[in-house]
């Protein structure tokens, strides 16, 4: 069990700056997701925490001890790689016990420990099987067994489910999360999949181009994205963005453009110039009475809901509405935006303006 804190962590590869002054804290026992698109620096961040890469500058603390320049072997962590490499010539029991045997643990103790881990993972019946013929699920469980058998302070996982097909991936994600809940060990998990991050994580760091864009619990990140990048990256379909030039006053509770006025959460600071109003598809409602208009260009049936795409004067907008609502492609309708759920962004910096509703939840690391 461990708290992990990183402070202004930076990594350069030659003249390329892969991680830029990242700062965040992973609390003891958390399931913590490092999320971002390919190349954003999440693997490099994890590798620095694990001691497989050394920072160019900044600090890493595990349980208060600065470990930035210590090798992985001195950090008491377990790294679970995407390619679950098992020793092919050993059976399941020997694969799992290997880390303990190489530490010189006594045989009786090793047997007891392996039995305990096999019980946790539900693989008691395959302990004496060769690993060669195992299903991919069982291979993953064996690899996890080898990681948890040492009782490390923390688990680091880099896209561990990346190679699996969608259905099995979902199943293993649930299993991993349940395993974490039983063991309560701090887990840091790298993924580029926002659904996986939302589904599994207690907290999420969203990275882009080496920068921590936001850090918080999934609901904060979904409801109150700190940047336009986060708003677009999280959620499917992504948040809609209406770009406009205008002014929003200090303590404003509405904003006007395109001949319409939208109620918004109270803005703590004013702004003027290029602005963006962000709204998630489920907070767009179609109503003939609404003044802001759009033309329906597509409707995609998804079972209980449908995604309706509208052309507006400020760009396309997607609405997620109940599938029983009748819509006619080609017709014009009004759009009502849920006033409690709107986020305003400074279009130049891409940062969310602070509103009374999101005060305290925006974090730029
Ligand atoms: P992916 O999911 O594609 O691995 P990532 O977010 O995990 O993406 P990193 O692997 O951390 O990204 O890489 C961040 C950037 O640093 C990338 O542009 C990558 O090419 C670069 N990089 C990573 N390792 C090295 C290295 N050893 N030498 C030079 N550049 C590197």
XYZ file of C-alpha atoms and ligand atoms in Angstrom:
396
model
C 0.000 0.000 0.000
C 1.408 3.368 -0.939
C 0.778 6.990 -1.647
C 2.604 8.174 -4.771
C 3.252 11.848 -5.361
C 4.904 13.327 -8.400
C 6.070 16.895 -8.369
C 7.049 18.878 -11.480
C 8.135 15.675 -13.178
C 9.827 16.217 -16.517
C 11.375 13.905 -19.087
C 13.402 14.903 -22.123
C 14.585 12.498 -24.809
C 17.386 14.525 -26.400
C 15.788 17.820 -27.391
C 12.251 16.333 -27.261
C 10.269 17.155 -24.118
C 8.012 14.096 -23.592
C 6.657 14.974 -20.107
C 6.312 18.592 -18.979
C 6.244 19.402 -15.262
C 3.551 16.924 -14.207
C 2.255 17.283 -10.654
C -0.382 15.060 -9.020
C -0.895 12.706 -6.093
C -2.136 9.120 -6.116
C -3.643 8.282 -2.746
C -3.053 5.026 -0.938
C -5.325 2.294 -2.319
C -6.550 4.227 -5.338
C -7.148 2.753 -8.781
C -5.581 5.553 -10.761
C -5.776 6.003 -14.536
C -3.211 7.753 -16.727
C -5.285 8.567 -19.809
C -4.452 10.267 -23.096
C -3.915 9.782 -26.826
C -0.932 7.942 -28.277
C 2.329 9.778 -27.647
C 1.006 12.021 -24.848
C 3.625 10.793 -22.366
C 1.574 8.448 -20.182
C 3.859 5.415 -20.563
C 6.917 7.573 -19.927
C 5.263 8.928 -16.763
C 4.475 5.395 -15.562
C 7.982 4.170 -16.389
C 9.455 7.014 -14.335
C 7.241 6.104 -11.373
C 8.318 2.483 -11.732
C 12.039 3.285 -11.959
C 12.409 2.023 -15.537
C 13.214 5.548 -16.730
C 14.829 8.364 -14.771
C 13.356 11.876 -14.699
C 15.204 14.783 -16.277
C 13.951 16.870 -13.358
C 11.251 16.813 -10.681
C 10.525 14.407 -7.861
C 8.710 11.108 -7.282
C 7.720 10.225 -3.720
C 6.491 6.766 -2.691
C 5.137 6.920 0.858
C 6.987 10.177 1.401
C 10.374 8.842 0.287
C 11.968 10.472 -2.767
C 12.737 7.609 -5.176
C 13.286 9.447 -8.481
C 16.836 8.175 -9.004
C 16.326 4.705 -7.495
C 16.127 1.688 -9.834
C 12.907 -0.351 -10.091
C 14.338 -3.128 -7.915
C 14.516 -0.760 -4.930
C 10.947 0.586 -5.218
C 8.925 -2.480 -4.185
C 6.433 -2.164 -7.016
C 5.115 -4.675 -9.569
C 4.904 -3.786 -13.237
C 2.335 -5.629 -15.364
C 3.107 -5.237 -19.071
C 0.748 -5.420 -22.012
C 2.413 -8.568 -23.273
C 1.865 -10.932 -20.394
C 5.179 -12.737 -20.795
C 5.114 -16.008 -18.868
C 7.942 -18.519 -18.618
C 6.794 -21.070 -21.242
C 8.761 -24.008 -19.842
C 7.260 -23.657 -16.328
C 3.794 -24.636 -15.138
C 1.366 -22.151 -13.582
C 2.535 -22.772 -10.012
C 6.191 -22.226 -10.877
C 5.401 -19.098 -12.882
C 3.582 -17.578 -9.916
C 6.108 -18.703 -7.301
C 9.142 -17.582 -9.315
C 9.456 -14.095 -7.733
C 9.294 -15.606 -4.231
C 11.749 -18.412 -4.987
C 14.220 -15.944 -6.428
C 13.905 -13.891 -3.218
C 14.955 -17.051 -1.298
C 11.595 -17.589 0.463
C 11.173 -20.979 2.211
C 9.255 -23.703 0.276
C 6.362 -24.060 2.727
C 5.851 -20.306 2.767
C 5.946 -20.166 -1.036
C 3.307 -22.927 -1.279
C 1.028 -21.117 1.143
C 1.438 -17.798 -0.631
C 0.801 -19.307 -4.087
C -2.321 -21.060 -2.753
C -3.599 -17.765 -1.344
C -3.025 -15.919 -4.621
C -4.573 -18.741 -6.672
C -7.633 -18.484 -4.409
C -7.902 -14.734 -4.972
C -7.705 -15.204 -8.746
C -9.823 -18.369 -8.895
C -7.125 -20.427 -10.626
C -6.555 -23.202 -8.038
C -7.542 -25.888 -10.542
C -4.904 -24.992 -13.139
C -1.876 -24.631 -10.852
C -0.180 -27.740 -12.225
C -0.979 -27.095 -15.883
C 1.700 -25.969 -18.340
C 1.127 -22.327 -19.346
C 1.368 -23.184 -23.068
C -2.194 -24.432 -23.470
C -3.963 -21.827 -21.324
C -6.694 -19.522 -22.590
C -5.728 -15.850 -22.813
C -7.880 -15.082 -19.757
C -6.044 -17.647 -17.671
C -2.696 -16.377 -18.971
C -3.633 -12.899 -17.775
C -4.637 -14.276 -14.390
C -1.327 -16.129 -14.052
C 0.601 -12.989 -14.954
C -1.395 -11.045 -12.376
C -0.725 -13.793 -9.864
C 2.974 -13.389 -10.440
C 2.632 -9.657 -9.822
C 0.487 -9.822 -6.674
C 2.313 -12.726 -5.014
C 5.072 -10.399 -3.812
C 2.649 -8.061 -1.985
C 4.218 -5.018 -3.626
C 3.441 -1.497 -2.456
C 1.830 -0.664 -5.793
C 0.903 -2.155 -9.166
C 1.760 -0.424 -12.407
C -0.078 -1.575 -15.516
C 0.519 -0.387 -19.066
C -2.508 -1.066 -21.296
C -2.779 -4.585 -19.848
C -5.965 -5.344 -21.786
C -4.847 -3.700 -25.023
C -4.509 -6.873 -27.066
C -7.899 -8.390 -26.141
C -11.108 -8.365 -28.149
C -13.873 -6.056 -26.914
C -16.050 -8.561 -25.052
C -13.223 -10.275 -23.221
C -11.619 -6.941 -22.483
C -14.749 -5.779 -20.676
C -14.833 -8.987 -18.675
C -11.154 -8.687 -17.660
C -11.628 -5.004 -16.801
C -14.373 -5.980 -14.344
C -12.177 -8.740 -12.943
C -9.209 -6.418 -12.490
C -11.339 -3.843 -10.736
C -12.854 -6.509 -8.456
C -9.379 -7.829 -7.689
C -8.283 -4.329 -6.756
C -11.309 -3.890 -4.503
C -10.454 -7.117 -2.687
C -6.757 -6.261 -2.267
C -6.915 -2.478 -1.926
C -3.394 -1.968 -3.316
C -2.528 1.283 -5.058
C -2.776 0.674 -8.810
C -1.628 2.960 -11.602
C -3.058 2.020 -14.982
C -2.184 3.465 -18.387
C -4.845 3.541 -21.090
C -5.796 5.527 -24.180
C -9.395 4.290 -23.843
C -11.597 6.876 -22.150
C -14.389 4.380 -21.498
C -11.997 2.033 -19.726
C -10.681 4.951 -17.660
C -14.176 6.115 -16.682
C -15.364 2.597 -15.941
C -12.412 1.470 -13.805
C -10.753 4.513 -12.287
C -11.178 6.146 -8.890
C -9.251 9.082 -10.305
C -8.030 10.008 -13.756
C -5.187 12.146 -15.048
C -5.766 13.271 -18.629
C -2.544 14.038 -20.522
C -1.922 15.633 -23.904
C 1.445 16.495 -25.484
C 3.243 15.773 -22.205
C 0.989 18.095 -20.205
C -1.460 17.172 -17.440
C -4.689 18.687 -18.735
C -6.845 17.650 -15.769
C -6.777 15.479 -12.710
C -9.860 14.371 -10.765
C -12.617 11.804 -10.234
C -14.347 10.580 -13.429
C -17.547 12.519 -12.828
C -15.726 15.834 -12.339
C -13.777 15.297 -15.521
C -16.909 14.406 -17.460
C -19.128 17.150 -16.035
C -16.575 19.942 -15.740
C -13.712 19.464 -18.194
C -10.838 21.850 -17.466
C -9.938 22.241 -21.120
C -11.526 21.866 -24.494
C -9.132 19.001 -25.189
C -10.510 17.038 -22.197
C -14.087 17.870 -23.192
C -13.474 16.456 -26.667
C -11.482 13.430 -25.534
C -13.943 12.207 -22.874
C -17.438 11.141 -23.862
C -18.862 9.537 -26.954
C -20.104 11.366 -28.909
C -17.828 14.154 -27.686
C -19.020 17.439 -26.214
C -20.451 19.887 -28.789
C -18.671 23.202 -29.233
C -20.388 26.404 -30.355
C -17.753 29.006 -31.222
C -18.680 32.662 -31.032
C -17.225 36.111 -30.479
C -18.734 37.796 -27.490
C -18.537 38.969 -23.936
C -19.409 37.258 -20.729
C -19.558 39.511 -17.678
C -18.294 38.732 -14.201
C -21.098 36.830 -12.399
C -22.991 36.493 -15.688
C -25.731 33.870 -15.740
C -26.432 34.079 -19.452
C -24.607 34.513 -22.731
C -25.988 35.720 -26.069
C -25.035 34.890 -29.630
C -26.685 33.908 -32.896
C -29.857 35.770 -31.950
C -30.402 33.583 -28.879
C -29.685 33.891 -25.182
C -28.535 30.852 -23.230
C -28.736 30.577 -19.457
C -25.399 29.319 -18.066
C -23.974 28.523 -14.614
C -22.831 31.721 -12.881
C -19.403 32.731 -14.216
C -16.975 33.837 -11.535
C -14.736 35.708 -13.976
C -15.651 37.604 -17.084
C -14.082 37.165 -20.517
C -14.390 38.656 -23.970
C -13.324 37.752 -27.478
C -13.234 34.289 -28.975
C -15.312 32.022 -26.734
C -16.747 28.523 -26.995
C -19.915 27.198 -25.405
C -19.615 23.466 -24.682
C -22.598 21.162 -24.218
C -22.770 17.388 -24.047
C -25.187 15.627 -26.455
C -27.457 14.442 -23.622
C -27.972 18.053 -22.535
C -29.314 19.169 -25.909
C -33.102 18.870 -26.191
C -35.132 19.397 -29.339
C -38.025 21.785 -28.889
C -39.961 23.661 -31.545
C -40.392 26.557 -29.141
C -36.634 27.119 -28.639
C -35.187 30.191 -30.395
C -31.838 28.700 -31.330
C -32.440 26.751 -34.519
C -30.792 23.922 -36.394
C -31.522 21.655 -39.344
C -31.629 17.920 -38.697
C -29.135 16.230 -41.022
C -28.943 12.721 -39.531
C -30.484 10.449 -36.897
C -28.655 7.365 -35.675
C -30.710 4.773 -33.798
C -28.955 3.262 -30.765
C -31.713 1.289 -29.061
C -32.974 3.289 -26.083
C -31.498 6.544 -27.411
C -30.738 8.083 -30.780
C -28.038 10.537 -31.816
C -29.457 13.368 -33.881
C -27.021 15.589 -35.795
C -28.076 19.176 -36.519
C -26.460 21.901 -38.593
C -26.461 25.221 -36.755
C -25.018 28.640 -37.515
C -22.138 27.743 -35.161
C -21.323 24.289 -36.479
C -22.730 20.772 -36.131
C -24.411 19.760 -32.867
C -25.220 16.233 -31.770
C -28.159 15.579 -29.440
C -28.750 12.320 -27.567
C -32.512 11.974 -27.187
C -34.901 9.103 -26.433
C -35.367 6.912 -29.491
C -39.155 7.183 -29.301
C -39.002 10.946 -30.089
C -39.900 11.342 -33.778
C -37.432 13.397 -35.809
C -37.510 14.218 -39.481
C -34.240 14.497 -41.344
C -34.221 17.725 -43.377
C -36.556 19.619 -41.041
C -35.638 22.585 -38.850
C -36.146 22.578 -35.109
C -35.174 24.492 -31.969
C -32.396 23.443 -29.579
C -32.754 23.810 -25.824
C -29.478 23.514 -23.895
C -29.615 22.449 -20.241
C -28.435 25.626 -18.453
C -26.900 23.769 -15.499
C -24.607 21.709 -17.697
C -22.924 24.246 -19.957
C -19.203 24.983 -19.932
C -17.665 28.128 -21.402
C -14.138 27.983 -22.782
C -11.690 30.697 -23.693
C -11.245 29.715 -27.357
C -7.698 31.108 -27.503
C -6.235 29.144 -24.569
C -8.744 26.262 -24.690
C -9.224 26.532 -20.912
C -12.616 26.402 -19.225
C -13.714 29.634 -17.564
C -14.434 29.081 -13.900
C -18.105 28.980 -13.020
C -19.740 28.665 -9.624
C -20.675 25.091 -10.570
C -17.181 23.948 -11.456
C -15.302 26.002 -8.878
C -12.780 23.795 -7.108
C -12.954 20.875 -9.499
C -10.747 22.217 -12.281
C -7.170 21.102 -11.926
C -4.398 21.648 -14.396
C -1.923 19.497 -12.440
P 1.612 5.208 -26.548
O 0.302 4.747 -26.031
O 1.633 5.359 -28.044
O 2.804 4.476 -26.002
P 2.184 7.271 -24.637
O 1.245 8.353 -24.264
O 2.339 6.175 -23.666
O 1.752 6.715 -26.042
P 4.987 7.630 -24.464
O 5.329 6.221 -24.832
O 5.160 8.042 -23.065
O 3.530 7.981 -24.952
O 5.851 8.591 -25.412
C 5.758 9.991 -25.333
C 6.617 10.572 -26.418
O 7.995 10.329 -26.102
C 6.374 9.975 -27.788
O 6.458 10.989 -28.743
C 7.511 8.974 -27.945
O 7.851 8.814 -29.311
C 8.620 9.637 -27.162
N 9.547 8.640 -26.581
C 9.214 7.679 -25.690
N 10.295 6.952 -25.348
C 11.345 7.466 -26.050
C 12.728 7.167 -26.120
N 13.270 6.195 -25.399
N 13.497 7.914 -26.955
C 12.966 8.931 -27.674
N 11.651 9.275 -27.649
C 10.849 8.561 -26.841
